[in-house]
PDB file of C-alpha atoms in Angstrom:
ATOM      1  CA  UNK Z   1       9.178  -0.792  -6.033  1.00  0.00           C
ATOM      2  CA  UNK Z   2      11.781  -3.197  -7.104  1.00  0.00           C
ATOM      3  CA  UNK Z   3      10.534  -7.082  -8.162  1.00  0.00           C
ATOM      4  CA  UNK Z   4      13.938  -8.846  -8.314  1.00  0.00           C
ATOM      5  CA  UNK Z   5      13.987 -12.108  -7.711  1.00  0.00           C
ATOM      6  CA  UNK Z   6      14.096 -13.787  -5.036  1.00  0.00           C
ATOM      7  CA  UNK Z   7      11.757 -10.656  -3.470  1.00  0.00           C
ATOM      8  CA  UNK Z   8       9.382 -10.570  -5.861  1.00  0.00           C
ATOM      9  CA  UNK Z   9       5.957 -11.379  -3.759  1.00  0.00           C
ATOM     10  CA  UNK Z  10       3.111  -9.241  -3.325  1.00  0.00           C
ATOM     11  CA  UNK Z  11       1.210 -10.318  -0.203  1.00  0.00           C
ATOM     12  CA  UNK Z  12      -2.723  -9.443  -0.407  1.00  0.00           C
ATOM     13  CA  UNK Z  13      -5.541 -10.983   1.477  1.00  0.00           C
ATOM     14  CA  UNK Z  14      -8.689 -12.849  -0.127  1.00  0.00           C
ATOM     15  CA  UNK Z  15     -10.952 -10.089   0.771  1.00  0.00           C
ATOM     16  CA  UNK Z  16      -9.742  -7.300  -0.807  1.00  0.00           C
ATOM     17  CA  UNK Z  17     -11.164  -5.071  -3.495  1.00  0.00           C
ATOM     18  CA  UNK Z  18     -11.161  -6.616  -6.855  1.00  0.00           C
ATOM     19  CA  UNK Z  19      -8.989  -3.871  -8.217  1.00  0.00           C
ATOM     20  CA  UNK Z  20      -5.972  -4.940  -5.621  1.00  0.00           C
ATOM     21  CA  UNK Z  21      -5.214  -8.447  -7.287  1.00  0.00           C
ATOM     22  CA  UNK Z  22      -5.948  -7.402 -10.643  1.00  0.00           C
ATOM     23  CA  UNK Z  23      -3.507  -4.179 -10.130  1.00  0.00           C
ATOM     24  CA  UNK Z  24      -0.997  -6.111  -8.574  1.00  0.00           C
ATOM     25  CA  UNK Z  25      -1.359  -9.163 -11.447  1.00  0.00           C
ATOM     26  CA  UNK Z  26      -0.589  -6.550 -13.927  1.00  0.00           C
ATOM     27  CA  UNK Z  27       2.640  -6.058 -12.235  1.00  0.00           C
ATOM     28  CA  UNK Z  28       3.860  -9.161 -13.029  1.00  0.00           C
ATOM     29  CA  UNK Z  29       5.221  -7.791 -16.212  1.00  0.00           C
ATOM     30  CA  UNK Z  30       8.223  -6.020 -13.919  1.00  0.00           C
ATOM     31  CA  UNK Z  31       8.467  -9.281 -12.116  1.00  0.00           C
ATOM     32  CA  UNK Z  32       5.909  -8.877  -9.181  1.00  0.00           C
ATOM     33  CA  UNK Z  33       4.588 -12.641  -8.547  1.00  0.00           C
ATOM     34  CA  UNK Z  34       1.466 -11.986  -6.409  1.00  0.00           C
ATOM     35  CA  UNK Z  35       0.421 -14.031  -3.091  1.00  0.00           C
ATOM     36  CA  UNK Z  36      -3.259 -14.300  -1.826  1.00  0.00           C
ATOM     37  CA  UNK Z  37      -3.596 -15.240   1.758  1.00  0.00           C
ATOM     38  CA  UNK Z  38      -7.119 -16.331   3.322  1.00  0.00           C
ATOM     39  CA  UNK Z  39      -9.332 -18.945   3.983  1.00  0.00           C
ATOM     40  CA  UNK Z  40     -12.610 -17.785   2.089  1.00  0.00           C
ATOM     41  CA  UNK Z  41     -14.278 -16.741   5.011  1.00  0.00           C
ATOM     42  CA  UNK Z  42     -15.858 -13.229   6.353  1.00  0.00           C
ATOM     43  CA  UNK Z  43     -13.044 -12.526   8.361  1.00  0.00           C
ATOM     44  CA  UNK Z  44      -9.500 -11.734   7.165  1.00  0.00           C
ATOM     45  CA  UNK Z  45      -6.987 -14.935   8.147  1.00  0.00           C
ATOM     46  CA  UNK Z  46      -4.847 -13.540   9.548  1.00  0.00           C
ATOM     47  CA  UNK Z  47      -2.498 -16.458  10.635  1.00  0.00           C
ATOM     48  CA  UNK Z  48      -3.030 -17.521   7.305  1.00  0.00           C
ATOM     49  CA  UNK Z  49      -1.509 -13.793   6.007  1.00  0.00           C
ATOM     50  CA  UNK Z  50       1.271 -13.664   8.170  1.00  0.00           C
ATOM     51  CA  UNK Z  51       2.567 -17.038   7.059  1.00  0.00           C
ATOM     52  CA  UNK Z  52       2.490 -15.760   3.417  1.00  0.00           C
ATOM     53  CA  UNK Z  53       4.744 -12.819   4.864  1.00  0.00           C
ATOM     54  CA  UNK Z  54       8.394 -14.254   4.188  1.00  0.00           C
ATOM     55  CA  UNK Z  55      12.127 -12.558   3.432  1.00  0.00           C
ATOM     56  CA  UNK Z  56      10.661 -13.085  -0.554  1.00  0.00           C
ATOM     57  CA  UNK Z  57       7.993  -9.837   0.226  1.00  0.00           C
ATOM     58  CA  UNK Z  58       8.587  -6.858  -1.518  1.00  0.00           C
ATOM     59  CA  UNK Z  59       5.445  -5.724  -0.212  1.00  0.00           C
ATOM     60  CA  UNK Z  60       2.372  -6.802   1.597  1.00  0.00           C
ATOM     61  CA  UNK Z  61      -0.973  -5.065   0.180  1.00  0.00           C
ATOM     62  CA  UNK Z  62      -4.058  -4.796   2.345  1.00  0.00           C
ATOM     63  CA  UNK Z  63      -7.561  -3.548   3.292  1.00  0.00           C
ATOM     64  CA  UNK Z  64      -7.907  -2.199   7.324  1.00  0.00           C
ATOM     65  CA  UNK Z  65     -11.592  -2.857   6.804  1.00  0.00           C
ATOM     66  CA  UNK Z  66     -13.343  -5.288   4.002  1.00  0.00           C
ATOM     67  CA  UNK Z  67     -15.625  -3.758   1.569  1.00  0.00           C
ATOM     68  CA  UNK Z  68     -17.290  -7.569   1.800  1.00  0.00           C
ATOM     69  CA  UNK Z  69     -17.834  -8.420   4.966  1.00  0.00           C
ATOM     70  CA  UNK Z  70     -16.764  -5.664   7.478  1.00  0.00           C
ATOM     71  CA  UNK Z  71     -14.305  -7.180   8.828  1.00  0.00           C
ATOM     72  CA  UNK Z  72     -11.218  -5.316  10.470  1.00  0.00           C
ATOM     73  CA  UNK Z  73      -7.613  -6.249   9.990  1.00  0.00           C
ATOM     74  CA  UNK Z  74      -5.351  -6.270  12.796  1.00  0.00           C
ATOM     75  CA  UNK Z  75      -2.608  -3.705  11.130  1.00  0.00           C
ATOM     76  CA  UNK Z  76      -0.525  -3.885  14.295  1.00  0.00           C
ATOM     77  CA  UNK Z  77       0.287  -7.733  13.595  1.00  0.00           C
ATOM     78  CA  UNK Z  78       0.754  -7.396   9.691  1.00  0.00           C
ATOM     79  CA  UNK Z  79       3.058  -3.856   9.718  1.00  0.00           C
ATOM     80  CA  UNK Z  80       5.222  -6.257  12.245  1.00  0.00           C
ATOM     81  CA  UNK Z  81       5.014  -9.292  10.095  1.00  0.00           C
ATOM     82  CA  UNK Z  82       6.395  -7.485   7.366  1.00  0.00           C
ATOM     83  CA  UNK Z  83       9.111  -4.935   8.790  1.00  0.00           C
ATOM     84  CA  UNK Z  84      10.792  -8.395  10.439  1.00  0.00           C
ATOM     85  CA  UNK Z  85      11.088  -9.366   7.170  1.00  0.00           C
ATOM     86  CA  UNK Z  86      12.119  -5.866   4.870  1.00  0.00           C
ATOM     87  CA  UNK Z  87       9.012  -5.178   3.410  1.00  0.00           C
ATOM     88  CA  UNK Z  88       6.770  -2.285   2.949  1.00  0.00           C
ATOM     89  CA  UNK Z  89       3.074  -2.275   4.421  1.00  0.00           C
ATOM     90  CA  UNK Z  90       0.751  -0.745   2.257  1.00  0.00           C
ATOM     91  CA  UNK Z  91      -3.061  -0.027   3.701  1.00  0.00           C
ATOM     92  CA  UNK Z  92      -6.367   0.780   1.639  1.00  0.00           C
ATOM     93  CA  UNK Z  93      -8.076   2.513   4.206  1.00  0.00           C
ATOM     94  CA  UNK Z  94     -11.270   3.628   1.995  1.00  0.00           C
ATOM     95  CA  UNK Z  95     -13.572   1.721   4.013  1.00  0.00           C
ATOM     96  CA  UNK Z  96     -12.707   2.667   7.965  1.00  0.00           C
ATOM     97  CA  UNK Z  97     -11.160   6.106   7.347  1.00  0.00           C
ATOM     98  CA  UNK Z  98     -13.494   8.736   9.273  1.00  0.00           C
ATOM     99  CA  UNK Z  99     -15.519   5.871  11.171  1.00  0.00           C
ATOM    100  CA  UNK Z 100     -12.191   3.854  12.816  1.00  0.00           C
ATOM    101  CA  UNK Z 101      -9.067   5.459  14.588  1.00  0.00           C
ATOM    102  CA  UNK Z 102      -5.513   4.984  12.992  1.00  0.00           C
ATOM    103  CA  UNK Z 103      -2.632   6.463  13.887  1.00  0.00           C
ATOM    104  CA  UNK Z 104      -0.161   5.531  10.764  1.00  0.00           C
ATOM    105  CA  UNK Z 105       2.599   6.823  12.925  1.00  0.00           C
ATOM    106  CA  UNK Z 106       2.069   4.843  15.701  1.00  0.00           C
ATOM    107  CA  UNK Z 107       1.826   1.593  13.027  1.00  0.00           C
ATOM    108  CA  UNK Z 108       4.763   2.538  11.248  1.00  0.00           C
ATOM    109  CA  UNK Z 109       2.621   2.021   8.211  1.00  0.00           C
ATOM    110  CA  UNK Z 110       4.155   2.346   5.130  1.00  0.00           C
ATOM    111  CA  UNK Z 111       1.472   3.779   2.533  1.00  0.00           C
ATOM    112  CA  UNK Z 112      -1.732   4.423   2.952  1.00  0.00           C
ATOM    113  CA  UNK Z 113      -4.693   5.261   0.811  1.00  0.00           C
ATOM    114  CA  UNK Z 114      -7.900   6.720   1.473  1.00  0.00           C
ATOM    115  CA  UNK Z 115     -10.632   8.869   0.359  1.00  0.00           C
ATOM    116  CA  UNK Z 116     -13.524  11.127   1.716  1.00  0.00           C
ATOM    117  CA  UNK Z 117     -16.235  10.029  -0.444  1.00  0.00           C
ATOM    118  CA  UNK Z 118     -17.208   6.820   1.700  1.00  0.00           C
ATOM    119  CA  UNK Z 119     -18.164   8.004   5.424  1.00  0.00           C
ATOM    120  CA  UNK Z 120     -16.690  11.755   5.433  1.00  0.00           C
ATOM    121  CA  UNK Z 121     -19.051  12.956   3.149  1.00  0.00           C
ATOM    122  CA  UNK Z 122     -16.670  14.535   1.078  1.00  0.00           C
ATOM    123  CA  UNK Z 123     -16.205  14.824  -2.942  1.00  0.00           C
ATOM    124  CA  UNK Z 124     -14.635  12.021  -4.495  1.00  0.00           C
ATOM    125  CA  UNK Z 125     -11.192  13.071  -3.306  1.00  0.00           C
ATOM    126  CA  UNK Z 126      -8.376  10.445  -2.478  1.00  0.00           C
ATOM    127  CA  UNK Z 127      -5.115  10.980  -0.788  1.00  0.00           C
ATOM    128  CA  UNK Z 128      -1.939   8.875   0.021  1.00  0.00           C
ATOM    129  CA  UNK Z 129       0.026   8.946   3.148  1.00  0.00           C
ATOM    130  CA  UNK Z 130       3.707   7.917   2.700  1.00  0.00           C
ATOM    131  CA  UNK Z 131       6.069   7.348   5.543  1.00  0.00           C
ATOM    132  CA  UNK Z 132       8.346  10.182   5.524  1.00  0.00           C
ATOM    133  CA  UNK Z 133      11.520   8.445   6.111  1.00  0.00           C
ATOM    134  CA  UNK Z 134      11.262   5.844   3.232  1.00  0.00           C
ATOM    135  CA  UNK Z 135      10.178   9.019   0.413  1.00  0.00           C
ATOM    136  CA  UNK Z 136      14.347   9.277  -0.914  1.00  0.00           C
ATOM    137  CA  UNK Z 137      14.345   5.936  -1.709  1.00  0.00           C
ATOM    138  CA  UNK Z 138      11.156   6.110  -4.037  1.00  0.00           C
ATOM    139  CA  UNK Z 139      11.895   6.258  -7.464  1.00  0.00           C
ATOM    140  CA  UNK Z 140       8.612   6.934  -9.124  1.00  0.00           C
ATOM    141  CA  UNK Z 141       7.777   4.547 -12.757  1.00  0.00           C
ATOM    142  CA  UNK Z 142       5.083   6.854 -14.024  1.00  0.00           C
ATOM    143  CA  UNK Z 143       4.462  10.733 -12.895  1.00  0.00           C
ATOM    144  CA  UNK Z 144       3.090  13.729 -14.304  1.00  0.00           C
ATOM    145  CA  UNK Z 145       4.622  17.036 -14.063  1.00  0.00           C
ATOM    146  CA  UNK Z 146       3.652  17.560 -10.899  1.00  0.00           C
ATOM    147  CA  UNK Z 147       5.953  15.217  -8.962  1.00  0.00           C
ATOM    148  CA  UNK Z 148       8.710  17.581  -9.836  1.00  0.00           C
ATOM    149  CA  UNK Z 149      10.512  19.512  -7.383  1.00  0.00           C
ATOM    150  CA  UNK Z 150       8.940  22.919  -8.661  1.00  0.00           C
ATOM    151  CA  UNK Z 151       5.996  22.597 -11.001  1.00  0.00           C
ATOM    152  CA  UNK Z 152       4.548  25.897 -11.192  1.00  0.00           C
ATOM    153  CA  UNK Z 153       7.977  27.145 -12.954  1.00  0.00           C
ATOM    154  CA  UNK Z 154       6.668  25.370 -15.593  1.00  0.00           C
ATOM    155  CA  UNK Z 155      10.883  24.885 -16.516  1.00  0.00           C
ATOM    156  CA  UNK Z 156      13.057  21.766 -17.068  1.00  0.00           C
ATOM    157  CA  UNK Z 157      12.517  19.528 -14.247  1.00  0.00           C
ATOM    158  CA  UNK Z 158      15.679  19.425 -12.027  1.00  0.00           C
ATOM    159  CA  UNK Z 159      14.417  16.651  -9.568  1.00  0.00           C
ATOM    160  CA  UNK Z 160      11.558  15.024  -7.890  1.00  0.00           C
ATOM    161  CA  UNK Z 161       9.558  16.392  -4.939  1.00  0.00           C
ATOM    162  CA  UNK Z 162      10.777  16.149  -1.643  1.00  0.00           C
ATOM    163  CA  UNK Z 163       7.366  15.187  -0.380  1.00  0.00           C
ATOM    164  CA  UNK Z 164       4.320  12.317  -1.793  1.00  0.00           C
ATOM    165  CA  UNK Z 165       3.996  14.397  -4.476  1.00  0.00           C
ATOM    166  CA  UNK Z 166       6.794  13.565  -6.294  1.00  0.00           C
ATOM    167  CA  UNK Z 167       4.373  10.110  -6.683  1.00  0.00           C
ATOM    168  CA  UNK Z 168       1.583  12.375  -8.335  1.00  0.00           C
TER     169      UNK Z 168
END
């Protein structure tokens, strides 16, 4: 993502992991400026979030479920928030995915991130959803050689993956 002023924000909520602000804080080096919406309570504000959504967003960066308190975003409300303004929607889903239903499709969510280690009873394996639509317009920072179009030649890399991968 691109942090040119004047869209330079990074909308989070106060009840997210602490990795999230101090991920996004490091950021700030590229220009990111980062925004944290809430009211200090158990439950995510979510007036208080959408107001902090503005045409300044780059991106807004949030938990569906709080590894605090429990509590369940609305994603419906936020992915619209955001979209009326140009900016991506990116989800941490680590804490509901496997126990609550989400259809990123039916969002129109962005990114989302998840895991099977929490309540699938898997082996600490992670994965990323990325809308399909918005995956040309990525332009990756930092990759390994896997995000190229065809790895296993082992050859010069002629261009990125079509897919996510091309973010591995």
């Amino acid at each position: 993502l691109d942090f040119d002023a004047p869209r330079d924000r990074v909308v989070t909520t106060d009840l997210e992991f602490p990795t999230v602000p101090f991920l996004w804080r490091g950021f700030a080096r590229y220009g990111a400026t980062l925004e944290v919406a809430g009211g200090g309570g158990p439950d995510f504000d979510q007036d208080a979030l959408e107001e902090a959504i503005d045409e300044r967003t780059v991106c807004v960066c949030v938990s569906h479920g709080s590894y605090s308190t429990g509590a369940v975003l609305d994603l419906r409300r936020v992915v619209d928030r955001a979209h009326s303004v140009g900016a991506y929607v990116i989800v941490d889903a680590y804490q509901t995915v496997g126990v609550l239903p989400l259809d990123v499709t039916a969002l129109g969510v962005d990114f989302l991130l998840g895991g099977a280690h929490k309540w699938m009873c898997g082996a600490a394996t992670a994965f990323l959803y990325v809308r399909p639509d918005i995956l040309p317009d990525l332009r990756p920072a930092v990759t390994g050689w896997f995000a190229g179009d065809d790895p296993t030649s082992f050859g010069p890399p002629a261009g990125w993956a079509a897919d996510a991968r091309r973010l591995a």
